[in-house]
Coordinates of C-alpha atoms in Angstrom, one line a residue:
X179 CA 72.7 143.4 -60.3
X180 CA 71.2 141.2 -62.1
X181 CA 67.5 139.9 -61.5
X182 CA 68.8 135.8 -62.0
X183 CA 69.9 135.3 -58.2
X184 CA 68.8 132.0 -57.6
X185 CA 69.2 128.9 -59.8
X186 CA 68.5 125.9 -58.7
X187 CA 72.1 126.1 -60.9
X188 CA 71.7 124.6 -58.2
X189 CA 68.8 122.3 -58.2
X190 CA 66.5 120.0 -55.8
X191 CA 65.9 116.9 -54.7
X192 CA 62.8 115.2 -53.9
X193 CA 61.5 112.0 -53.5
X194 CA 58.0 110.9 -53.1
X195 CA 57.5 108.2 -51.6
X196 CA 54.8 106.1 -49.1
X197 CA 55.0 103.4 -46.7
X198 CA 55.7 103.6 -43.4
X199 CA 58.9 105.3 -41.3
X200 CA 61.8 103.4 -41.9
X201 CA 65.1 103.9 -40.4
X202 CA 68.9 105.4 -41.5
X203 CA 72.6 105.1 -39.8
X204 CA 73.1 109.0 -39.6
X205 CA 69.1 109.8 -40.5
X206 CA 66.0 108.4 -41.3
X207 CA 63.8 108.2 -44.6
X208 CA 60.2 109.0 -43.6
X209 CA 57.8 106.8 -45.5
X210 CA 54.1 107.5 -45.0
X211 CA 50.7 106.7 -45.1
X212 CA 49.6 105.5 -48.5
X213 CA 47.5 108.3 -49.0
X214 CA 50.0 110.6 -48.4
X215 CA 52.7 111.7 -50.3
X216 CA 56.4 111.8 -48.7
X217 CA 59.0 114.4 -50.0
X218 CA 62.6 113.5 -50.0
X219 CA 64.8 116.8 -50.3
X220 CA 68.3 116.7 -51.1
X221 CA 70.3 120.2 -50.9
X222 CA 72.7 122.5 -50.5
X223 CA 76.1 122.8 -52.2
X224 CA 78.9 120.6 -51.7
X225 CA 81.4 123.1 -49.4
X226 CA 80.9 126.1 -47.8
X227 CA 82.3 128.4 -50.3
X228 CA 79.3 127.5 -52.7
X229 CA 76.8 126.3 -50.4
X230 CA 75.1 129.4 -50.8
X231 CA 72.3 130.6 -48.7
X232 CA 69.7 130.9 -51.5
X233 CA 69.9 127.0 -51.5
X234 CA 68.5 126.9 -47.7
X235 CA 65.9 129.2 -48.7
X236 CA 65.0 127.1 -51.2
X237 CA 64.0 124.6 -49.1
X238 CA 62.3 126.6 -47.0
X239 CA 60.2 127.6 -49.9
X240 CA 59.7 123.9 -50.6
X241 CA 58.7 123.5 -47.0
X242 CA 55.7 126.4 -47.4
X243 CA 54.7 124.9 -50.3
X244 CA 54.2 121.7 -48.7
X245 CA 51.7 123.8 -45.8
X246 CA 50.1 125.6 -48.2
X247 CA 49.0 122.5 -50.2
X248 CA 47.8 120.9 -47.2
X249 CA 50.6 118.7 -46.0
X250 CA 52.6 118.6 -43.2
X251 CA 56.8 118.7 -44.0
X252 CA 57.7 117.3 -40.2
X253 CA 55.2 114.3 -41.1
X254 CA 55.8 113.3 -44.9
X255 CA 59.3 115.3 -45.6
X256 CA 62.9 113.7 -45.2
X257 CA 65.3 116.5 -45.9
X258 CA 68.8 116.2 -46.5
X259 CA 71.1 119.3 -46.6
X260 CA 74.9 119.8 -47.5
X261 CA 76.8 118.6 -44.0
X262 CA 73.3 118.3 -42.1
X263 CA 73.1 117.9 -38.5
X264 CA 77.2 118.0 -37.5
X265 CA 77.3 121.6 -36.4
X266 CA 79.8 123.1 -39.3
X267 CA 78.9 126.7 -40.2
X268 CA 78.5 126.0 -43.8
X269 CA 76.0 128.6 -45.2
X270 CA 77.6 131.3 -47.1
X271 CA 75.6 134.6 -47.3
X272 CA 76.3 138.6 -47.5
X273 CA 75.4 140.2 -44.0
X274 CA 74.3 144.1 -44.3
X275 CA 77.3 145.4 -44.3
X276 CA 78.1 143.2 -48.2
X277 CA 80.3 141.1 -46.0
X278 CA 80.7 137.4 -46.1
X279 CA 79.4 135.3 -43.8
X280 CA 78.8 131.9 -42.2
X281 CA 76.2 129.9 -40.3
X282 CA 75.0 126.5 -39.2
X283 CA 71.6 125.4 -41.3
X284 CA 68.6 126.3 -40.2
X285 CA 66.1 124.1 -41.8
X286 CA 63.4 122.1 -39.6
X287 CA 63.2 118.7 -39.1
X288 CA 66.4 118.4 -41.1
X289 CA 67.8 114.7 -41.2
X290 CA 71.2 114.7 -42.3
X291 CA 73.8 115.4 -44.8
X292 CA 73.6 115.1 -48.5
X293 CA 76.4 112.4 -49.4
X294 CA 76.2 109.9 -52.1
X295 CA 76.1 106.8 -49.0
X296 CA 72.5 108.5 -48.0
X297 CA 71.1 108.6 -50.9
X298 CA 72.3 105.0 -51.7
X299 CA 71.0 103.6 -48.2
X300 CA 67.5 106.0 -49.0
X301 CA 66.7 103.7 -52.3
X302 CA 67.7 100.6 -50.6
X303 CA 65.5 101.0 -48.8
X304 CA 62.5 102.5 -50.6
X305 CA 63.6 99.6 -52.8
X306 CA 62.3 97.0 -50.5
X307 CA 58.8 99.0 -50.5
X308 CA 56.5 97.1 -52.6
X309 CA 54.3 100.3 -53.5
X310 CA 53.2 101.6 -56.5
X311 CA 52.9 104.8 -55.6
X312 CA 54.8 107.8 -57.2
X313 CA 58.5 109.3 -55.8
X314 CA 58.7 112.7 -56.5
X315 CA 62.6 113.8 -56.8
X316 CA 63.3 117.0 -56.1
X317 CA 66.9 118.7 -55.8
X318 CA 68.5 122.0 -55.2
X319 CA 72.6 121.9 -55.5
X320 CA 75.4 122.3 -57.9
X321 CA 75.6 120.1 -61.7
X322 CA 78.4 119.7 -63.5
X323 CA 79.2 119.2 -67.1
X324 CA 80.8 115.9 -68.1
X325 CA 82.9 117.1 -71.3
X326 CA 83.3 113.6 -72.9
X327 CA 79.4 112.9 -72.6
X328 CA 77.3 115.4 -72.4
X329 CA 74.3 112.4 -71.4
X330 CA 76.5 111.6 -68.4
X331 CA 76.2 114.9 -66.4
X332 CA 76.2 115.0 -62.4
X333 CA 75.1 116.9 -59.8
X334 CA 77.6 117.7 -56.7
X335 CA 76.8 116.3 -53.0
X336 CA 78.2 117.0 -49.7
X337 CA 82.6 117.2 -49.6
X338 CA 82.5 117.3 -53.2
X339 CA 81.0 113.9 -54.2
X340 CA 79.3 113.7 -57.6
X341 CA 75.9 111.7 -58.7
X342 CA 75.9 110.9 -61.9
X343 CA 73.5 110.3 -64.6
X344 CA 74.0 107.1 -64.7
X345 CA 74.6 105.9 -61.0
X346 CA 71.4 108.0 -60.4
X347 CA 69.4 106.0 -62.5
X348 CA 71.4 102.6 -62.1
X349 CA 70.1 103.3 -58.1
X350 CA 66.2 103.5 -59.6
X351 CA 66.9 100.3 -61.6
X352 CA 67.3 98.5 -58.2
X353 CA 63.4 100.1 -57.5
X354 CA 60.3 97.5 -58.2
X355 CA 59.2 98.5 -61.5
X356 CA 55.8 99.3 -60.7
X357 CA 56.9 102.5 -58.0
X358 CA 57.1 105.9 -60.9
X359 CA 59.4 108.4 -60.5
X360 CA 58.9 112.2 -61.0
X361 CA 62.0 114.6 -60.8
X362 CA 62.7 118.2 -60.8
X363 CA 65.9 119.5 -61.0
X364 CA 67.2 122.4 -61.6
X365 CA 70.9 122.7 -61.5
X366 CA 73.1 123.5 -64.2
X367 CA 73.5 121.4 -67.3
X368 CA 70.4 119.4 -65.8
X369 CA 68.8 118.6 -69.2
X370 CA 71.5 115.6 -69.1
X371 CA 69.0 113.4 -66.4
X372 CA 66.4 113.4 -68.7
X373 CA 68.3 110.4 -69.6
X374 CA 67.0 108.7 -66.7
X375 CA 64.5 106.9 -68.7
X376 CA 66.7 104.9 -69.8
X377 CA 68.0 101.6 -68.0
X378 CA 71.4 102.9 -66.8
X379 CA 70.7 106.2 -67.5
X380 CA 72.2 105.2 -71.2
X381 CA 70.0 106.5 -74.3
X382 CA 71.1 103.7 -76.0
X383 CA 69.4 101.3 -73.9
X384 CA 66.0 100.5 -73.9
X385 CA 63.6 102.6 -71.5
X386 CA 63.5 101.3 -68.2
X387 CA 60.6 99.5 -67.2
X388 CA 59.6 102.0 -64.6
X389 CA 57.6 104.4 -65.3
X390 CA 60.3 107.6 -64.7
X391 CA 59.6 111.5 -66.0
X392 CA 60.8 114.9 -64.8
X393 CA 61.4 118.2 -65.4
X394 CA 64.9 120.3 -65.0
X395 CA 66.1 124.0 -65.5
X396 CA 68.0 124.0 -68.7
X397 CA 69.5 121.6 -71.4
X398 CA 71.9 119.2 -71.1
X399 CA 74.8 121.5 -72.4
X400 CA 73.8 125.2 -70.5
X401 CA 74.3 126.4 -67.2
X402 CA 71.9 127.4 -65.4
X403 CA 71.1 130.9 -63.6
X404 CA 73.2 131.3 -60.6
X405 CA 72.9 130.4 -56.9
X406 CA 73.5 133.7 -54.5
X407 CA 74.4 134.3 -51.3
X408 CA 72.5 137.3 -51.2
X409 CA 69.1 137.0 -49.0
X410 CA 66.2 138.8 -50.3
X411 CA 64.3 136.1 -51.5
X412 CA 62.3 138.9 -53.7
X413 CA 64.9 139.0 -56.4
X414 CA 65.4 135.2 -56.9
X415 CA 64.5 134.5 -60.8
X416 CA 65.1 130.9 -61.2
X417 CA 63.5 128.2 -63.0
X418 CA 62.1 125.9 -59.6
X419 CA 60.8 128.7 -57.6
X420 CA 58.5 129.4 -61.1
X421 CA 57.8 125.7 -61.4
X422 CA 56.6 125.3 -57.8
X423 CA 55.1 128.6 -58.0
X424 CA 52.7 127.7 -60.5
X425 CA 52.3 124.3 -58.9
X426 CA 50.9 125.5 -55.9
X427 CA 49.4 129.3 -57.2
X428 CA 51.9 130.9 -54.6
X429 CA 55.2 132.3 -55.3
X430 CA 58.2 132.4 -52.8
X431 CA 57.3 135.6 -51.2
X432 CA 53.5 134.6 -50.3
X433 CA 51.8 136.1 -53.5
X434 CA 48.7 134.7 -55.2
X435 CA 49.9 134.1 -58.7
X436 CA 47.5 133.5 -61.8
X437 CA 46.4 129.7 -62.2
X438 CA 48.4 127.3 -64.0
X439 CA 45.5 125.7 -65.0
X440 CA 45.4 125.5 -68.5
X441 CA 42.6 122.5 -69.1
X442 CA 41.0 123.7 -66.4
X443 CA 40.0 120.1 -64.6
X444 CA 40.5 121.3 -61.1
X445 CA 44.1 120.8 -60.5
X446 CA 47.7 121.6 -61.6
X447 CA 49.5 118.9 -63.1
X448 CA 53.2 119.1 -63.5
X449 CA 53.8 119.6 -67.2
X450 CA 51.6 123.1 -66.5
X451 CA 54.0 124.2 -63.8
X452 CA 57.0 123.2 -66.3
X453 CA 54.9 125.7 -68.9
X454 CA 54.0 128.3 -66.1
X455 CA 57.6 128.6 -65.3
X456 CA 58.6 128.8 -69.3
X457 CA 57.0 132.3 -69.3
X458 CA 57.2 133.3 -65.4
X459 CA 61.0 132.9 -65.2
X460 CA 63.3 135.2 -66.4
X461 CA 66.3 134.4 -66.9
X462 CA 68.1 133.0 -69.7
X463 CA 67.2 128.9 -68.8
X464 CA 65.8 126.4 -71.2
X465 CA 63.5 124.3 -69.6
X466 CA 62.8 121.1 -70.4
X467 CA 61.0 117.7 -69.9
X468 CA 62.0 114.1 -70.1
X469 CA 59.1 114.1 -73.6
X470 CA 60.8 117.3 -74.6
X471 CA 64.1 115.9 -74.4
X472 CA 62.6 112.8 -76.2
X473 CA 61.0 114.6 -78.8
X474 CA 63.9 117.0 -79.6
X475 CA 66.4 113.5 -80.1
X476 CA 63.8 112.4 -82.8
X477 CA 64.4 115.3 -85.2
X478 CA 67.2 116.5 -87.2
X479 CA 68.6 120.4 -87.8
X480 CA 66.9 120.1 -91.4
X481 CA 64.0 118.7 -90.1
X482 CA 63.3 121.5 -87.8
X483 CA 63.7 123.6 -90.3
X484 CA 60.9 121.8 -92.3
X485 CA 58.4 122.0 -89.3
X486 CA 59.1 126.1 -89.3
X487 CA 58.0 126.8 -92.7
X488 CA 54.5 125.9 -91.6
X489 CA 52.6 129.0 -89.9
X490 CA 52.4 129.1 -86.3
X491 CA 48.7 128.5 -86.4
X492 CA 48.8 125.6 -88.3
X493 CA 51.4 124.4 -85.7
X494 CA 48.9 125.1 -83.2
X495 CA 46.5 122.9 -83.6
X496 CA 47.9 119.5 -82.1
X497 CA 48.8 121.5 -79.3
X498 CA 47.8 120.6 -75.4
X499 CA 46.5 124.0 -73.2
X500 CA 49.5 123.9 -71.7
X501 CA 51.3 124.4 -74.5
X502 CA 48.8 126.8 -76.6
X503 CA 49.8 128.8 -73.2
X504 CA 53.5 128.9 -73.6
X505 CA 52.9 129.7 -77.4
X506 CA 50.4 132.6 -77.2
X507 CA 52.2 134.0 -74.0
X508 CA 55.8 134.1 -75.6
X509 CA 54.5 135.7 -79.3
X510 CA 52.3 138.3 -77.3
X511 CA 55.7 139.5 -75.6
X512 CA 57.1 140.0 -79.1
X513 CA 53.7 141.1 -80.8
X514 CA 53.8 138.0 -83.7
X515 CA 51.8 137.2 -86.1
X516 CA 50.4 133.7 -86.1
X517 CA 49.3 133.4 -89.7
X518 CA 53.0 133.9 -91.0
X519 CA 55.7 130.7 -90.9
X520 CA 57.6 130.7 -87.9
X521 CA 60.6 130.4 -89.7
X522 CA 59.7 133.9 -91.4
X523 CA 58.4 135.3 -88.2
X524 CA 61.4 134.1 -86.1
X525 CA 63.9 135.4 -88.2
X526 CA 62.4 138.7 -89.2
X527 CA 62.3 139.9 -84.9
X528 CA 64.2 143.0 -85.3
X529 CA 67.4 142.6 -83.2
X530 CA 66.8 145.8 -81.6
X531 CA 63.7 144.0 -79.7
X532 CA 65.7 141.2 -78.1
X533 CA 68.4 143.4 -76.6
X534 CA 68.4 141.2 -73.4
X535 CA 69.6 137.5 -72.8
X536 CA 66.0 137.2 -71.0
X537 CA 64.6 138.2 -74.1
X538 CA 66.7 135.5 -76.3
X539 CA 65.5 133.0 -74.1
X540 CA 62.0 133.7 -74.6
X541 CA 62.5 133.4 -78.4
X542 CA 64.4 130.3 -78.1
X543 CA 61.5 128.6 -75.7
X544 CA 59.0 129.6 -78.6
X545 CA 61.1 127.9 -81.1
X546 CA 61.8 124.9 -79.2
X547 CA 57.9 125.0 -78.0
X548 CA 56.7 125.1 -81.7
X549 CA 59.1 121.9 -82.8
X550 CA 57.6 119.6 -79.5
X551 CA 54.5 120.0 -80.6
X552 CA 54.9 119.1 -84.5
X553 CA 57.5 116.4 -83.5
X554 CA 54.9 115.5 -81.2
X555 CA 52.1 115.3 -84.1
X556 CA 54.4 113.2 -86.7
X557 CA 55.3 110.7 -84.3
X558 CA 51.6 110.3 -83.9
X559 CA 50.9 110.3 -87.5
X560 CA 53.7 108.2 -88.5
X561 CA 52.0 105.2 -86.3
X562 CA 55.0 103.8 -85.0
X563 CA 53.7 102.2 -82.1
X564 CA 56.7 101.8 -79.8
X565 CA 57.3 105.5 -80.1
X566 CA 53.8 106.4 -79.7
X567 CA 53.8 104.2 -76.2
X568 CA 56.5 105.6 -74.9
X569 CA 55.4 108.9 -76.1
X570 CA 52.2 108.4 -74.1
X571 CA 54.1 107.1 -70.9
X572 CA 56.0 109.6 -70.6
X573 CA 53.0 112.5 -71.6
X574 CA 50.8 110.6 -69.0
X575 CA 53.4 111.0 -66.2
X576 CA 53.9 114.7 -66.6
X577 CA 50.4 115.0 -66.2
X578 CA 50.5 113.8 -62.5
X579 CA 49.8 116.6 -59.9
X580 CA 50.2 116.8 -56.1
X581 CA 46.4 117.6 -55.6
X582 CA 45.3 115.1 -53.0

C-alpha cells in the first residue's frame, strides 16, 4: 500500500479571524479577543462515499496543534464539517475486519455543516468586522479541475456544492481591505486559488487591495495525494500534515520533529512550514505559494531554461534560509554537485536513481525551487517597481507566523 494515505486531496479550511462571538442560523462564527487568533475550519468531503475518515482526523490534528501552540480550539476555533451536527452517519472508514463502515462525526465543539450558505453568511459577517487583523484559511476536502480554465478550479462542500476560485475570492472582495488573508489548502488541483490575489479571483485583474497569500498542496493542474479511509494516522504522507508539522515542531502522531527555523529569529513563519513540508512530505505533490505561483507566471519555458545554465551555487546566492534549506536538502538526497549548471546536473541524474514517483517529485521541487529564486532576483534587478511591490506583499505575508 502505498505510504500517500492522506491528502488534503482533500484540503482545509481555516480562517483567522478576531472580534468578538458573533452569531449563525444553523452555527456560529466565533470571533475573539484581539490578541487572539480565531480558526475557522471547513472539512470533510461532500457525501459519504468520499467523506473519508482521514478528513476527521485531520481536524483533529488541526485541533492538537492548536493546544500544543498554546490556544484553546473550544475558545478561538469555529469548525465546520461535511453534514455537521444533523446526526447522518457520514464518515466512511475500513473497520478491522477491511470492511466498510459508517459513523456520525466526532469532532469537538463542531458547529455545523460545510455548505456554500455558511461560508457566505461566515464573511458577511467577518465582513462587517472592522479589524485588521489576519484570517487564516485553512481547508481539508475534495478540488476539482475546471477543464476550460484551469485558474477557475473549486473545491467540493457539503451535498456536492462547489466553491470556486472566483466566488471564493469575490466573497474576500466584500472584506474591508485592511483585514489579510492567509490560506492553506491542500486539495487537489489547489495551485488554482493562488489566484486569489486577484480581484475576482481573475489573473487578469489587478491584485486586490487586500493583502491575501497562502499556501496549497500541488499545482493548479495535478491531483493531489489521496484521502483514505483507512485509520492509522502513522501512514498519512500528505502535504498539510507536513506543513503544520513544521509549523508547530510536532507531527500528527506526537513526535518532536527538527525546527523549521531556518533564520533562526525565534519563530516559524509560514513560508518555512511551506519549505519544511517540500522535503518532509513524500508523495508525489508540488507545493506551492501564492509568490511561487507569481513568480513561475513571469517566466517563459526558454527562460527557465536560461536561469538553468547558471550553476546551482551561483543560483544560490539570492536565496532566503528557507529556501537554501529546500535546495541543499533535496541535492543531498540525490548527492549533486553544486558547482555544475543545474541544467547539466538535472539532466545527467541517472534514471535508475529516481525509480519512484516520490523521488521525481523531489527533483521536480529542486527545479522549480531553483527558478523562484532567480525569477525572484531578476524581478529585483529589473527595478520594475509595481512587480517588486507586489513581490514584497506577497513575500512579507508568507512570513507571518502563529507565534503569539
Amino acid at each position: 500500500m502505498r505510504r500517500l494515505l492522506v491528502s488534503f486531496t482533500c484540503g482545509l479550511l481555516a480562517v483567522f479571524a478576531y472580534s468578538r462571538v458573533v452569531s449563525l442560523q444553523e452555527t456560529h462564527i466565533c470571533l475573539s479577543s484581539h490578541s487572539t487568533p480565531n480558526f475557522l475550519v471547513v472539512s470533510g468531503g461532500g457525501a459519504p462515499s468520499y467523506n473519508e475518515i482521514a478528513l476527521e482526523k485531520n481536524v483533529l490534528y488541526f485541533q492538537r496543534t492548536l493546544q500544543f501552540m498554546g490556544y484553546n480550539p473550544k475558545q478561538v476555533a469555529s469548525i465546520f464539517f461535511a453534514n455537521g451536527n444533523d446526526g447522518q452517519a457520514s464518515v466512511r472508514y475500513i473497520d478491522q475486519q477491511r470492511r466498510q463502515q459508517f459513523k456520525r462525526p466526532n469532532i469537538p465543539y463542531l458547529q455545523g455543516a460545510t455548505t456554500l450558505d455558511n461560508l457566505e453568511r461566515y464573511f458577511q459577517q467577518l465582513a462587517q468586522q472592522k479589524s485588521s487583523k489576519v484570517s487564516f484559511l485553512y481547508f481539508t476536502g475534495h478540488g476539482g479541475k475546471n477543464i476550460q480554465d484551469l485558474d477557475n478550479n473549486y473545491f467540493v462542500l457539503w451535498n456536492g456544492q462547489k466553491l470556486s476560485v472566483t466566488q471564493f475570492s469575490q466573497m474576500l472582495d466584500k472584506m474591508p481591505s485592511e483585514t489579510p488573508v492567509v490560506t492553506m489548502m491542500a486539495q487537489c488541483f489547489s495551485g488554482s486559488f493562488a489566484n486569489f490575489i486577484y480581484e475576482d479571483g481573475n489573473p487578469k485583474h489587478p491584485v486586490a487591495l487586500q493583502t491575501r497569500c497562502g499556501f496549497f498542496a500541488t499545482i493548479k493542474s495535478l491531483p493531489s495525494v489521496g484521502c483514505t479511509p483507512e485509520v492509522n494516522e502513522a501512514d498519512y504522507r500528505d502535504y498539510s500534515s507536513s506543513f503544520f508539522a513544521g509549523l508547530s515542531g510536532r507531527d500528527r502522531t506526537g513526535k518532536t520533529v527538527s525546527s523549521a527555523d531556518y533564520n533562526q529569529d525565534g519563530r516559524i513563519s509560514y513560508a518555512e512550514a511551506h519549505a519544511f513540508a517540500k522535503v518532509d512530505e513524500k508523495s508525489n505533490d508540488l507545493p506551492i505559494s501564492t509568490s511561487e505561483a507569481w513568480l513561475q507566471n513571469k517566466v517563459s519555458p526558454i527562460q527557465k531554461k536560461a536561469i538553468l545554465t547558471q550553476s546551482i551555487s551561483q543560483i544560490l546566492k539570492t536565496a532566503r534560509p528557507e529556501q537554501r534549506y529546500v535546495i541543499n536538502s533535496l541535492m543531498k538526497k540525490f548527492s549533486l554537485d553544486k558547482q555544475e549548471p543545474a541544467l547539466q546536473v538535472l539532466g545527467n541524474i541517472d534514471n535508475d536513481k529516481i525509480p519512484t514517483n516520490e523521488q521525481q517529485a523531489y527533483l521536480k521541487r529542486l527545479n522549480r525551487e531553483l527558478i523562484n529564486i532567480a525569477v525572484e532576483k531578476q524581478i529585483r534587478t529589473n527595478g520594475n517597481q509595481k512587480d517588486i511591490a507586489i513581490l514584497d506583499r506577497l513575500v512579507k505575508c508568507e512570513s507571518g507566523s502563529w507565534k503569539k
